[in-house]
XYZ file of N, CA, C and O in Angstrom:
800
model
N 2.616 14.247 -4.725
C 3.773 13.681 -4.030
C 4.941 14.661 -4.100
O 5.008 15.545 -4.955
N 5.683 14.495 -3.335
C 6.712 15.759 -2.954
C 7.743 14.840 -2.467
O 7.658 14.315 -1.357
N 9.117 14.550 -3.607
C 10.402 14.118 -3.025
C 11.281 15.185 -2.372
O 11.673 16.245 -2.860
N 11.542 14.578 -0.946
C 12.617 14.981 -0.140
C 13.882 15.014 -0.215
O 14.610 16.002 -0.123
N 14.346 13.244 -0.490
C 15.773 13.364 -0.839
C 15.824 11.780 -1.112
O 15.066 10.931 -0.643
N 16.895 11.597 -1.978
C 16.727 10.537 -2.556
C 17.830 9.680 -0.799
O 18.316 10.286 0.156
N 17.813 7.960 -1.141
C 18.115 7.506 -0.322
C 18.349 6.221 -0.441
O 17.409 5.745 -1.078
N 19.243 5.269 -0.112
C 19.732 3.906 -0.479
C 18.813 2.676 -0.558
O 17.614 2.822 -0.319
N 19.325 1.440 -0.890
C 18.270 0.524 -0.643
C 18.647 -0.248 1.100
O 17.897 -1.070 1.626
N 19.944 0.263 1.732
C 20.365 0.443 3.158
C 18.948 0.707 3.656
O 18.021 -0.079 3.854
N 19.044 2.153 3.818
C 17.717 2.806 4.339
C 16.707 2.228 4.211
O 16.031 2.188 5.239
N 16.140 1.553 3.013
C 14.707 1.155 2.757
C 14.783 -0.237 4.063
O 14.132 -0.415 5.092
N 16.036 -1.123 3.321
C 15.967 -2.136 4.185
C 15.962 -2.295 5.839
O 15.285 -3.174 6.372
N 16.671 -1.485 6.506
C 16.872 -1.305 7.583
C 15.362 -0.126 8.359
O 15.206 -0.233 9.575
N 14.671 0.598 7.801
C 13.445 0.788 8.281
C 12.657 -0.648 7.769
O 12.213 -1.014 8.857
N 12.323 -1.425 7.035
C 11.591 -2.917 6.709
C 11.574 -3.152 8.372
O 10.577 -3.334 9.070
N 13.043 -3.089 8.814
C 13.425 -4.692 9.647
C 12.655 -4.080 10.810
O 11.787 -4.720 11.404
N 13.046 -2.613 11.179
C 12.546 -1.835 12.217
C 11.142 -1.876 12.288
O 10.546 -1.796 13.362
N 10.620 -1.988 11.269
C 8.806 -1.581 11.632
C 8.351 -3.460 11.508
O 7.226 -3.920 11.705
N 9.525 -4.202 11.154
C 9.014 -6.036 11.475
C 9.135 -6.595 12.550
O 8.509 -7.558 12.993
N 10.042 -5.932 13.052
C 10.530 -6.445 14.389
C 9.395 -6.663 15.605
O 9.342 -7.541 16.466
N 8.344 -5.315 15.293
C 7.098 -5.217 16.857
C 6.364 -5.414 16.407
O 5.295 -5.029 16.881
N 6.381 -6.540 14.518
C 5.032 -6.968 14.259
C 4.937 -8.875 15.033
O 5.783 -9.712 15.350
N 3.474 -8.813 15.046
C 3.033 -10.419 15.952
C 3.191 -11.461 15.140
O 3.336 -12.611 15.555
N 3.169 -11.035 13.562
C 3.172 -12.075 12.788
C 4.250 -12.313 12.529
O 4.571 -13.501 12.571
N 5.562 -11.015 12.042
C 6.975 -11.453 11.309
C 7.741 -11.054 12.671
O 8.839 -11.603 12.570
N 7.689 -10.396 13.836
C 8.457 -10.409 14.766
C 9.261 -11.273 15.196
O 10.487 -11.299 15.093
N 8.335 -12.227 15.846
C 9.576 -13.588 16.145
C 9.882 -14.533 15.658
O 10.188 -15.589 16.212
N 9.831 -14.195 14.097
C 10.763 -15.302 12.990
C 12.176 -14.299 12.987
O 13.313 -14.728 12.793
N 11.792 -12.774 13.266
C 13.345 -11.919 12.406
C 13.949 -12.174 14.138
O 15.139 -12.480 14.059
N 13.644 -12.149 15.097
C 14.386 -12.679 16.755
C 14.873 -13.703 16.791
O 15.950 -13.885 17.359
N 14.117 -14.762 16.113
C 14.968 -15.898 16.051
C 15.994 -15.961 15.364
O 17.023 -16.614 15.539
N 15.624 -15.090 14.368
C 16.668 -15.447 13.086
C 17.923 -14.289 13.600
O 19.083 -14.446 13.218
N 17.610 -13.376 14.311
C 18.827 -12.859 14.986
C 19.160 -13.533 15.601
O 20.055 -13.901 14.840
N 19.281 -14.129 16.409
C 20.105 -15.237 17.041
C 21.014 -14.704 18.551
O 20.344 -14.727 19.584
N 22.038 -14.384 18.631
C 22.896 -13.810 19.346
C 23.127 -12.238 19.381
O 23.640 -11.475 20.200
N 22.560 -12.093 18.209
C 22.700 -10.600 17.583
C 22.009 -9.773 18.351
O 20.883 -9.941 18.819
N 22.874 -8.691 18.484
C 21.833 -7.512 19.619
C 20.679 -6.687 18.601
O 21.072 -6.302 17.500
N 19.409 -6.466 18.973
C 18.288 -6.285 18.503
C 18.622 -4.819 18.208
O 17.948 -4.435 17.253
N 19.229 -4.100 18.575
C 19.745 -2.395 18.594
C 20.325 -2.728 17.243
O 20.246 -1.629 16.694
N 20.662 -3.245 16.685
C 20.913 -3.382 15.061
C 20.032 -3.244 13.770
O 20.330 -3.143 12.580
N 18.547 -3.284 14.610
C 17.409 -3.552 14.324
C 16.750 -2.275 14.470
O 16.294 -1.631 13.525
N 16.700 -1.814 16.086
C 15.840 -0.552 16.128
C 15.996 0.606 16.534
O 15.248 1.481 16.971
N 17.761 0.447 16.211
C 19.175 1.763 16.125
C 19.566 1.401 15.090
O 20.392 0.536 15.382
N 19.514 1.511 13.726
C 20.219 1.250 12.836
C 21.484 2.565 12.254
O 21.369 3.731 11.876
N 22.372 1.847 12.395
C 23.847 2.605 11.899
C 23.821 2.799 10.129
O 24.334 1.868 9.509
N 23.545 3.360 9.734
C 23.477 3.500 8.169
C 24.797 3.361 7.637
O 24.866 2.670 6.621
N 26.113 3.963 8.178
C 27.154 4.164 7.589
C 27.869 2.865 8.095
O 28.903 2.521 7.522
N 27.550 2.383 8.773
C 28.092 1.131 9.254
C 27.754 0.017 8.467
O 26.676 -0.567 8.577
N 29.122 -0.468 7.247
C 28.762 -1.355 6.045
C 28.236 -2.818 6.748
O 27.161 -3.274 6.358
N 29.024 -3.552 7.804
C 28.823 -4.743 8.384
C 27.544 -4.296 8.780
O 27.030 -4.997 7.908
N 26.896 -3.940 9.132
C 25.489 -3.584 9.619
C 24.751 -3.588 8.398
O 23.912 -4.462 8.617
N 24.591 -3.258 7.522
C 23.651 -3.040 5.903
C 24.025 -4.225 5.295
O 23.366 -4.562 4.312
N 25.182 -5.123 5.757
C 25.141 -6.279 5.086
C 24.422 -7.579 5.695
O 24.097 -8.657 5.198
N 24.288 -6.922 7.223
C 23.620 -8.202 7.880
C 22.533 -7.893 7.698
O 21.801 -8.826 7.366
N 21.825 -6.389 7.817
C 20.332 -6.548 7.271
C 19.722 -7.231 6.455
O 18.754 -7.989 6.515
N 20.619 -6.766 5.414
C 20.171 -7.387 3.640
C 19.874 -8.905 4.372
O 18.745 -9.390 4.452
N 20.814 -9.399 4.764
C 21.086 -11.122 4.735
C 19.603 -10.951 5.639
O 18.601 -10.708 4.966
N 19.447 -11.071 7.106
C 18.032 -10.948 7.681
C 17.405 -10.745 6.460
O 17.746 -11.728 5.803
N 16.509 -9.878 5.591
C 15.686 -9.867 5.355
C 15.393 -10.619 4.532
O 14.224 -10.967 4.366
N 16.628 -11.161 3.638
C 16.274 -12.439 2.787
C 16.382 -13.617 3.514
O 16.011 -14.708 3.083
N 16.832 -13.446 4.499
C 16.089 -15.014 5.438
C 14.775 -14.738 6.034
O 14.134 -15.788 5.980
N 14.304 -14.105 6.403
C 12.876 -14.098 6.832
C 11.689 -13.573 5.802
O 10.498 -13.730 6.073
N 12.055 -13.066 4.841
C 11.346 -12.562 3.671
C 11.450 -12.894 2.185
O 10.626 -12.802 1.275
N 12.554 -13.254 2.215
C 13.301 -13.340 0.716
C 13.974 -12.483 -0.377
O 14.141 -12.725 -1.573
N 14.436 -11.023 0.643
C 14.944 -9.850 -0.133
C 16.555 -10.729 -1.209
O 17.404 -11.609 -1.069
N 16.188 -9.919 -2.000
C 17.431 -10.423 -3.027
C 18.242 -11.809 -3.337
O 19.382 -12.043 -3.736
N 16.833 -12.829 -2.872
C 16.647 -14.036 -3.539
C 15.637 -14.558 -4.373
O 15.771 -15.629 -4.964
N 14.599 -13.826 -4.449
C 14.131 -14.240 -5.524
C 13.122 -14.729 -5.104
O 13.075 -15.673 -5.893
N 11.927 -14.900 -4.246
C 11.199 -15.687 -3.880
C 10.607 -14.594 -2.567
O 11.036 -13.477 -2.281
N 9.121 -15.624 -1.720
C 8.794 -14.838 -1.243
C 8.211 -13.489 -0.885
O 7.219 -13.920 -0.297
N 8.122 -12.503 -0.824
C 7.491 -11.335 -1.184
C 8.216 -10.406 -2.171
O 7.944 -9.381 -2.796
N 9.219 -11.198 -2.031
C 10.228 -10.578 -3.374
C 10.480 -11.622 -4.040
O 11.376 -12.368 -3.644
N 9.927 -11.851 -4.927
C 9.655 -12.840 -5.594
C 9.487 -12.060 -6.957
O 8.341 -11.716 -7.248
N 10.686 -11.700 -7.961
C 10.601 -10.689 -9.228
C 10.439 -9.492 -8.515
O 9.659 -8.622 -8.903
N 11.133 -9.381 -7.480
C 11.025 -7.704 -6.988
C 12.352 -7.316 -8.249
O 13.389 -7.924 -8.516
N 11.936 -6.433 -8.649
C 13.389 -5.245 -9.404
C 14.967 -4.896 -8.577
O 15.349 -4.113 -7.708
N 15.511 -5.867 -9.335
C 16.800 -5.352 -8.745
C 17.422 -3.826 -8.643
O 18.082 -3.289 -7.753
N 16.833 -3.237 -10.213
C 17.385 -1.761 -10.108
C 16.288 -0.734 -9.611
O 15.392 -0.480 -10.416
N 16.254 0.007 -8.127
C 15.085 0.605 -7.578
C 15.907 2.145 -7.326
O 17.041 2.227 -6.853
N 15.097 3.271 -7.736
C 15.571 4.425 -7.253
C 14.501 4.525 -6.193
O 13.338 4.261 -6.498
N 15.019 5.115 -4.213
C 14.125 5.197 -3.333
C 14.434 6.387 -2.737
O 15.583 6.822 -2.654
N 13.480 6.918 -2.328
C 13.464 8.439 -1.796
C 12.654 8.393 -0.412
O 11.791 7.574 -0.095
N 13.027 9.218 0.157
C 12.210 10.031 1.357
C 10.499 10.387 0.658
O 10.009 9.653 -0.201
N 10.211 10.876 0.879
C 8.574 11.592 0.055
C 7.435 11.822 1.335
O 7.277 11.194 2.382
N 6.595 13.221 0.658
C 5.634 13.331 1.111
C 4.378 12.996 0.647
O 4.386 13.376 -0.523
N 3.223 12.467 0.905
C 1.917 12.121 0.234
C 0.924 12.950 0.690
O 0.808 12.924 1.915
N 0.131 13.715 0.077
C -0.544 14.497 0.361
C -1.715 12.762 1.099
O -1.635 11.568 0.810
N -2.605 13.497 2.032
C -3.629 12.520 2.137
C -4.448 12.263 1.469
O -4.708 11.073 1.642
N -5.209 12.788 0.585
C -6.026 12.106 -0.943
C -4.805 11.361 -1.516
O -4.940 10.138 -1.546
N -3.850 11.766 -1.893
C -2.861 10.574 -2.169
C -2.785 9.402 -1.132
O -2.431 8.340 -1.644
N -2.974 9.371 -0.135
C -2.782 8.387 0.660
C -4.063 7.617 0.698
O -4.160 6.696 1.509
N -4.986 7.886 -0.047
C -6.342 7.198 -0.341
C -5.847 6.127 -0.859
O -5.884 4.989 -0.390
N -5.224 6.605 -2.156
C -5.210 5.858 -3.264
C -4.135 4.585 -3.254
O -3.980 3.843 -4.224
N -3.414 4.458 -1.980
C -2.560 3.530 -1.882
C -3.218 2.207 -2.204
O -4.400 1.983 -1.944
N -2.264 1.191 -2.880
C -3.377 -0.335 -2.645
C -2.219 -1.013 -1.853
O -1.067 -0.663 -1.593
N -3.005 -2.176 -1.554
C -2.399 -3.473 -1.191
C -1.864 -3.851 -2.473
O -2.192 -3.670 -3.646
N -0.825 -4.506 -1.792
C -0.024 -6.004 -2.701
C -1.361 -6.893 -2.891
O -2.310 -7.159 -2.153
N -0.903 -7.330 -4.601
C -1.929 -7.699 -5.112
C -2.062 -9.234 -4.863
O -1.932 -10.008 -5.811
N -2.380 -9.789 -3.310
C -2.831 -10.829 -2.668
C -3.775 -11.223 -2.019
O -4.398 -10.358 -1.403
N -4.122 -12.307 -1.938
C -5.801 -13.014 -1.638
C -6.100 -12.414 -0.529
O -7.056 -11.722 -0.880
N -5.883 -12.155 0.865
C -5.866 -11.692 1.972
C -6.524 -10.043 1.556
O -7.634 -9.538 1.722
N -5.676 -9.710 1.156
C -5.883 -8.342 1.364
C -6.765 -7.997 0.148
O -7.122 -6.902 0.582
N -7.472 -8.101 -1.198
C -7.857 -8.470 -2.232
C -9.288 -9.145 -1.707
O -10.143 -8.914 -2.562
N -9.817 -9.872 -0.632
C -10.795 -9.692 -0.029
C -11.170 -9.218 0.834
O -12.328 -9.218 1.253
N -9.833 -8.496 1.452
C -10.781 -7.742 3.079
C -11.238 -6.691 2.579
O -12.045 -6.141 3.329
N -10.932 -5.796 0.916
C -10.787 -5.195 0.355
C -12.072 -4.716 -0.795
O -12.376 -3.714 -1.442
N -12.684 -6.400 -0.535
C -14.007 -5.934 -1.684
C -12.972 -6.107 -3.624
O -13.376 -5.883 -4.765
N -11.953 -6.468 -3.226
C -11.335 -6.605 -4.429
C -10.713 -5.291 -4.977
O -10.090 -5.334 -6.037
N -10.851 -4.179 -4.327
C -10.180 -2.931 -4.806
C -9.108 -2.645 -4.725
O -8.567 -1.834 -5.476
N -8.443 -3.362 -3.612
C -6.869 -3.351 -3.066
C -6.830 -2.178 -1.796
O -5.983 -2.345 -0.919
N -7.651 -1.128 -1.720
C -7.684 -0.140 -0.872
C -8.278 -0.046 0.427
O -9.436 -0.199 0.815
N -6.934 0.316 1.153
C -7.056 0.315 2.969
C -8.628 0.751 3.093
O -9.484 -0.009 3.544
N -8.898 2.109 2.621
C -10.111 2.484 3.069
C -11.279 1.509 3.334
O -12.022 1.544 4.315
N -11.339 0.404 2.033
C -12.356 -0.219 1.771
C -12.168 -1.333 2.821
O -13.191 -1.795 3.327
N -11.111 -1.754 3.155
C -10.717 -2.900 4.292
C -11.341 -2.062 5.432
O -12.294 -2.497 6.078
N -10.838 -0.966 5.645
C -11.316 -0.422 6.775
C -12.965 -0.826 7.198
O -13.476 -1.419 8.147
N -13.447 -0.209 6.038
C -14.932 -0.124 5.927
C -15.390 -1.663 6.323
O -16.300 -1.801 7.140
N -14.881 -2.582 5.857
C -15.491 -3.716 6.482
C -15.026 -4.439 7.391
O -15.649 -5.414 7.811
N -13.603 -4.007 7.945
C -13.188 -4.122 9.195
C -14.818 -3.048 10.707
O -15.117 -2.875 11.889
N -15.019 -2.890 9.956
C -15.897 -1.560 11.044
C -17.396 -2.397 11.071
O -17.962 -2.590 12.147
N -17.777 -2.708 10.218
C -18.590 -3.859 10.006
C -18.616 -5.062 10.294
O -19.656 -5.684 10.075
N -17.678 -5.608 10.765
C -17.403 -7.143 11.819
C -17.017 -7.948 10.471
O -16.992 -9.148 10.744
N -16.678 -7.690 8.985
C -16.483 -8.276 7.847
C -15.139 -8.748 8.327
O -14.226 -7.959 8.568
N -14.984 -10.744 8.532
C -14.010 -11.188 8.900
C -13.299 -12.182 7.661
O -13.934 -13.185 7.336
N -12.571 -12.023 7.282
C -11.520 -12.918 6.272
C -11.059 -14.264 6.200
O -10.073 -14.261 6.937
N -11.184 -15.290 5.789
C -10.283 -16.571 6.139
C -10.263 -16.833 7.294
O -9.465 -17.727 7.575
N -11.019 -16.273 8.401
C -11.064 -16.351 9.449
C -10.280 -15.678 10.762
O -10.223 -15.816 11.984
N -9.718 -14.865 9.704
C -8.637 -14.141 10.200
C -9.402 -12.960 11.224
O -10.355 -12.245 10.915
N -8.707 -13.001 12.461
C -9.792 -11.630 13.478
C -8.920 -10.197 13.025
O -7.763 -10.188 12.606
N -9.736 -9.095 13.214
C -9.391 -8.255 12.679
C -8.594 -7.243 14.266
O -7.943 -6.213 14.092
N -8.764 -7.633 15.167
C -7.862 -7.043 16.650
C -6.694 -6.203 16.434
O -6.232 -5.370 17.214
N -6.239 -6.553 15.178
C -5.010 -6.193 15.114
C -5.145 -5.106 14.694
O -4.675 -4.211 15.396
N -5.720 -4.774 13.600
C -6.190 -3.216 12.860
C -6.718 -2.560 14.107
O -6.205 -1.486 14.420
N -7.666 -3.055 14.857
C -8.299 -1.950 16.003
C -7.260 -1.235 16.819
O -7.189 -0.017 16.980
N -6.137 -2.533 17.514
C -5.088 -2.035 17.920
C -4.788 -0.955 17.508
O -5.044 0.124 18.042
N -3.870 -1.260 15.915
C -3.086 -0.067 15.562
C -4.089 1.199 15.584
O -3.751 2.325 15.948
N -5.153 0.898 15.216
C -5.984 2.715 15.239
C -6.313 3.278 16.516
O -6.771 4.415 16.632
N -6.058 2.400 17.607
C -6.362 3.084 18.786
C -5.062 3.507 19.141
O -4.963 4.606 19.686
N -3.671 2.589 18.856
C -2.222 3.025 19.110
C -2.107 4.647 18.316
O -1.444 5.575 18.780
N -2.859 4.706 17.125
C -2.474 6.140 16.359
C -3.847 7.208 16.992
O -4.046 8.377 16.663
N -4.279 6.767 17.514
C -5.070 7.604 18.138
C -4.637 8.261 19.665
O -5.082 9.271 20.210
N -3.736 7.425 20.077
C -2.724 7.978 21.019
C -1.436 9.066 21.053
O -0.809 9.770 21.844
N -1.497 8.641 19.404
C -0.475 9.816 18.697
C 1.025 9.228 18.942
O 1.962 9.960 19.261
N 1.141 7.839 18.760
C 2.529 7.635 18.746
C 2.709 7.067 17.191
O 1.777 6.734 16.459
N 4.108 7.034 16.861
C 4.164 7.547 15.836
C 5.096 6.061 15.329
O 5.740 5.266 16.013
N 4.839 6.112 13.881
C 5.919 4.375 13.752
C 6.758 4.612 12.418
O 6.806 5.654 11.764
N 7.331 3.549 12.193
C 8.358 3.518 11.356
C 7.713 3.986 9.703
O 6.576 3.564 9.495
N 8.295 4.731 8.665
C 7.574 4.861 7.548
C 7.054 4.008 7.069
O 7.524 2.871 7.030
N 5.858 4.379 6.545
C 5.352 2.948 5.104
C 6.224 3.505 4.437
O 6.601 4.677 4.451
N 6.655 2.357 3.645
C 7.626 1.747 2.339
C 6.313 1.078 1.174
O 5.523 0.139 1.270
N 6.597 2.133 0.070
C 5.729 2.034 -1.257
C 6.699 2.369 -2.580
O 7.586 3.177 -2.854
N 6.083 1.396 -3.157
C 6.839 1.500 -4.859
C 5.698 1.709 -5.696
O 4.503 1.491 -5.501
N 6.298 2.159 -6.627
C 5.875 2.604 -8.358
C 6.713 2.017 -9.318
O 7.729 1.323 -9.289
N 5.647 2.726 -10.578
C 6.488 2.797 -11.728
C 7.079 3.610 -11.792
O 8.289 3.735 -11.980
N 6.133 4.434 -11.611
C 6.474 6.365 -11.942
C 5.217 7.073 -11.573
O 4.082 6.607 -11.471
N 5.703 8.466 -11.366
C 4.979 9.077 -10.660
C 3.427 9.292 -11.413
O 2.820 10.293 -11.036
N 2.918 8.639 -12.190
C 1.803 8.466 -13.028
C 1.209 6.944 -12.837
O 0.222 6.494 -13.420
N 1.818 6.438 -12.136
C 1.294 4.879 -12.110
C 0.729 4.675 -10.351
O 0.746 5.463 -9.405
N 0.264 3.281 -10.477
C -0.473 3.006 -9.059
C 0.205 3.092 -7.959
O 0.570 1.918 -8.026
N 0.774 3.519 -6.844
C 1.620 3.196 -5.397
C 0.709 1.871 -5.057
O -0.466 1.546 -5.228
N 1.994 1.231 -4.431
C 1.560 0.191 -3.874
C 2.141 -0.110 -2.643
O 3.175 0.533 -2.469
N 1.817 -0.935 -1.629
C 2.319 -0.964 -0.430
C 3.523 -1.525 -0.133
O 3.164 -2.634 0.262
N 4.456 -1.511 -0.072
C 5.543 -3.311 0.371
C 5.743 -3.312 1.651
O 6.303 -4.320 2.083
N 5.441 -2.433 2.460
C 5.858 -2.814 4.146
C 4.854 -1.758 4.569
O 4.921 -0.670 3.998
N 3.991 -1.936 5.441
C 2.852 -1.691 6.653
C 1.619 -1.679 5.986
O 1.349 -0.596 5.468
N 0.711 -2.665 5.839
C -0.288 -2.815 4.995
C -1.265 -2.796 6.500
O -2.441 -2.495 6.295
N -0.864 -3.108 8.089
C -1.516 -3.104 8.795
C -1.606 -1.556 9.477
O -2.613 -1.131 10.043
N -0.718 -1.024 9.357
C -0.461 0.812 9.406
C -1.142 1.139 8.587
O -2.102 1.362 9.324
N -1.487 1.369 7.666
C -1.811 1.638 6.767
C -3.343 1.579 6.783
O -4.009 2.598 6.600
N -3.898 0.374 7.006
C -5.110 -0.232 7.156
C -5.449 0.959 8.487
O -6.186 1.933 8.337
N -4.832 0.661 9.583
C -4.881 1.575 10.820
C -5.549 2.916 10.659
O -6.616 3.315 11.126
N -4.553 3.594 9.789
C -4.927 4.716 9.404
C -6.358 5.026 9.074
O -7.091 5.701 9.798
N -6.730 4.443 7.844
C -8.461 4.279 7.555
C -9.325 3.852 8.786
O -10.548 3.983 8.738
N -8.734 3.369 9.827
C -9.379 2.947 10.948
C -10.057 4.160 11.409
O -11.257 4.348 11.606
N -8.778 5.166 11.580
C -8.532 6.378 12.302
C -8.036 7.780 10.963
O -7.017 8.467 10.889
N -9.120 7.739 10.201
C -8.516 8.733 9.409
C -8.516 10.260 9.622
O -7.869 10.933 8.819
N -9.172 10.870 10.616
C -8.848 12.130 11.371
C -7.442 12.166 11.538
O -6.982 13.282 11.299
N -6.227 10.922 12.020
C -4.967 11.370 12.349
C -3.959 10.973 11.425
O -2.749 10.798 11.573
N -4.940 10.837 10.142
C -3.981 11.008 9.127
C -3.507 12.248 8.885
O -4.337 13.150 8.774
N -2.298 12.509 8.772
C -1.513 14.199 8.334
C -1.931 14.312 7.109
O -2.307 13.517 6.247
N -1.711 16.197 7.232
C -2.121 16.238 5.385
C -1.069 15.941 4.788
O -1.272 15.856 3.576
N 0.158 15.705 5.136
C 0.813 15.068 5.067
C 1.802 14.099 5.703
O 2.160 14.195 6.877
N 2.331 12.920 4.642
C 2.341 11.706 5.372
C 3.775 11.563 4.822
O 3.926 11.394 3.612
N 4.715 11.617 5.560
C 6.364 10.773 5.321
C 6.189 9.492 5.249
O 5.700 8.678 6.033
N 6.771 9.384 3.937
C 6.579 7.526 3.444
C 8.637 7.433 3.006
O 9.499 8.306 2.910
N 8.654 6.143 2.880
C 9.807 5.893 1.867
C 8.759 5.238 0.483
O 7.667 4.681 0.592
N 9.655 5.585 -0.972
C 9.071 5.152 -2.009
C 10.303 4.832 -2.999
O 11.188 5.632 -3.303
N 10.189 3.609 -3.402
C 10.736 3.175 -4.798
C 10.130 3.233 -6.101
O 8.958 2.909 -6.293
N 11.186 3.786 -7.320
C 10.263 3.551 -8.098
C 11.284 2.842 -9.607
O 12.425 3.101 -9.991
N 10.216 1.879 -10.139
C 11.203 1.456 -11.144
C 10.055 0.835 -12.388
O 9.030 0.187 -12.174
N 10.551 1.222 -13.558
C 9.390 0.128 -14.192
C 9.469 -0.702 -14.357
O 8.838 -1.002 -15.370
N 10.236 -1.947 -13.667
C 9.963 -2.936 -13.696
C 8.867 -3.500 -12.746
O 8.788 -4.726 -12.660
N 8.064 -2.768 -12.067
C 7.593 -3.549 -10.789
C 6.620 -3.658 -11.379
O 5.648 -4.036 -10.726
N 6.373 -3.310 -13.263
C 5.398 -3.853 -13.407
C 5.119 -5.732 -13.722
O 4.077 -6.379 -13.828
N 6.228 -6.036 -13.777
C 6.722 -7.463 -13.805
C 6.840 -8.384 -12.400
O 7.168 -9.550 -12.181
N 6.326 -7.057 -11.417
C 6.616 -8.169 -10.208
C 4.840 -8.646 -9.471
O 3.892 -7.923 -9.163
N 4.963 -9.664 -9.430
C 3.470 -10.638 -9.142
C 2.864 -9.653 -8.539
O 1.793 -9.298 -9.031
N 3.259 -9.094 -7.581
C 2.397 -8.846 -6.075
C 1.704 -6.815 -6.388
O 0.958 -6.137 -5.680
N 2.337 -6.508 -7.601
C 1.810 -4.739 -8.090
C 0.579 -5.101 -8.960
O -0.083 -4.211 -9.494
């Protein structure tokens, strides 16, 4: 792994909202929950613009539960150092899923995209869940367009990465692992507390 430059929890949050916004599942809960609000807040984000990083925050703990306590942040670490970073691609093997039922069986129990992949390719279907969506994204990255960073935390640079935002990118990738880069721009947090949080 190779840090770039370190970077706020602004940044982390405001790429979240950007790569939720054109998902099918959390898309049109964060539209609704914008309300009146112009969506360019969303997928132009102003970094230096404080009223803007404060309405994010608020969005994401209404549609997610950032910095309430619950939800996918549910014992997330309040104190997170987050950076820019590069992942070599054998590093990008080793990414897991959040440690949840969904992904924990598409998975064979390993937590790893690859292995989802592998039985995504095999017609291996989940809870009943269809897998369309992964094909999508690997045929979208097989087009060569390009999406918002995965967002991954640690302990430290000796401990497991784990996913917190694009577990279906991600998955994609193993779909299509020829257009994985040898290297891969991620955002990453790291803190030791996340060993206290449910979902690492």
């Amino acid at each position: 792994m190779r840090l770039i430059q370190p970077i706020t929890d602004d940044a982390m949050v405001a790429e979240f909202l950007r790569a939720e916004i054109g998902s099918k599942r959390f898309g049109p809960l964060i539209r609704k929950s914008l309300a009146d609000q112009d969506a360019r807040i969303l997928t132009h984000p102003d970094l230096h613009a404080e009223d803007e990083n404060t309405y994010r925050k608020w969005l994401l703990g209404e549609v997610r539960g950032y910095g309430r306590n619950r939800d996918l942040f549910e014992n997330f670490p309040s104190q997170i150092n987050w950076y820019k970073a590069l992942l070599r691609k054998e590093e990008v093997r080793s990414v897991m899923y959040i440690d949840y039922s969904y992904w924990n069986e598409l998975s064979n129990h390993t937590r790893l995209p690859i292995e989802a992949a592998r039985n995504i390719r095999n017609n291996v279907e989940v809870f009943g869940v269809k897998n369309d969506g992964f094909r999508e994204v690997a045929s979208v990255i097989r087009e060569g367009k390009t999406f918002p960073n995965l967002i991954l935390v640690t302990c430290d640079e000796n401990s497991r990465i784990v996913v917190l935002e694009g577990h279906a990118r991600l998955t994609g990738f193993w779909m299509a692992p020829e257009w994985i880069p040898e290297e891969l721009e991620v955002m990453i947090g790291f803190s030791p507390d996340f060993i206290s949080w449910d979902l690492y």
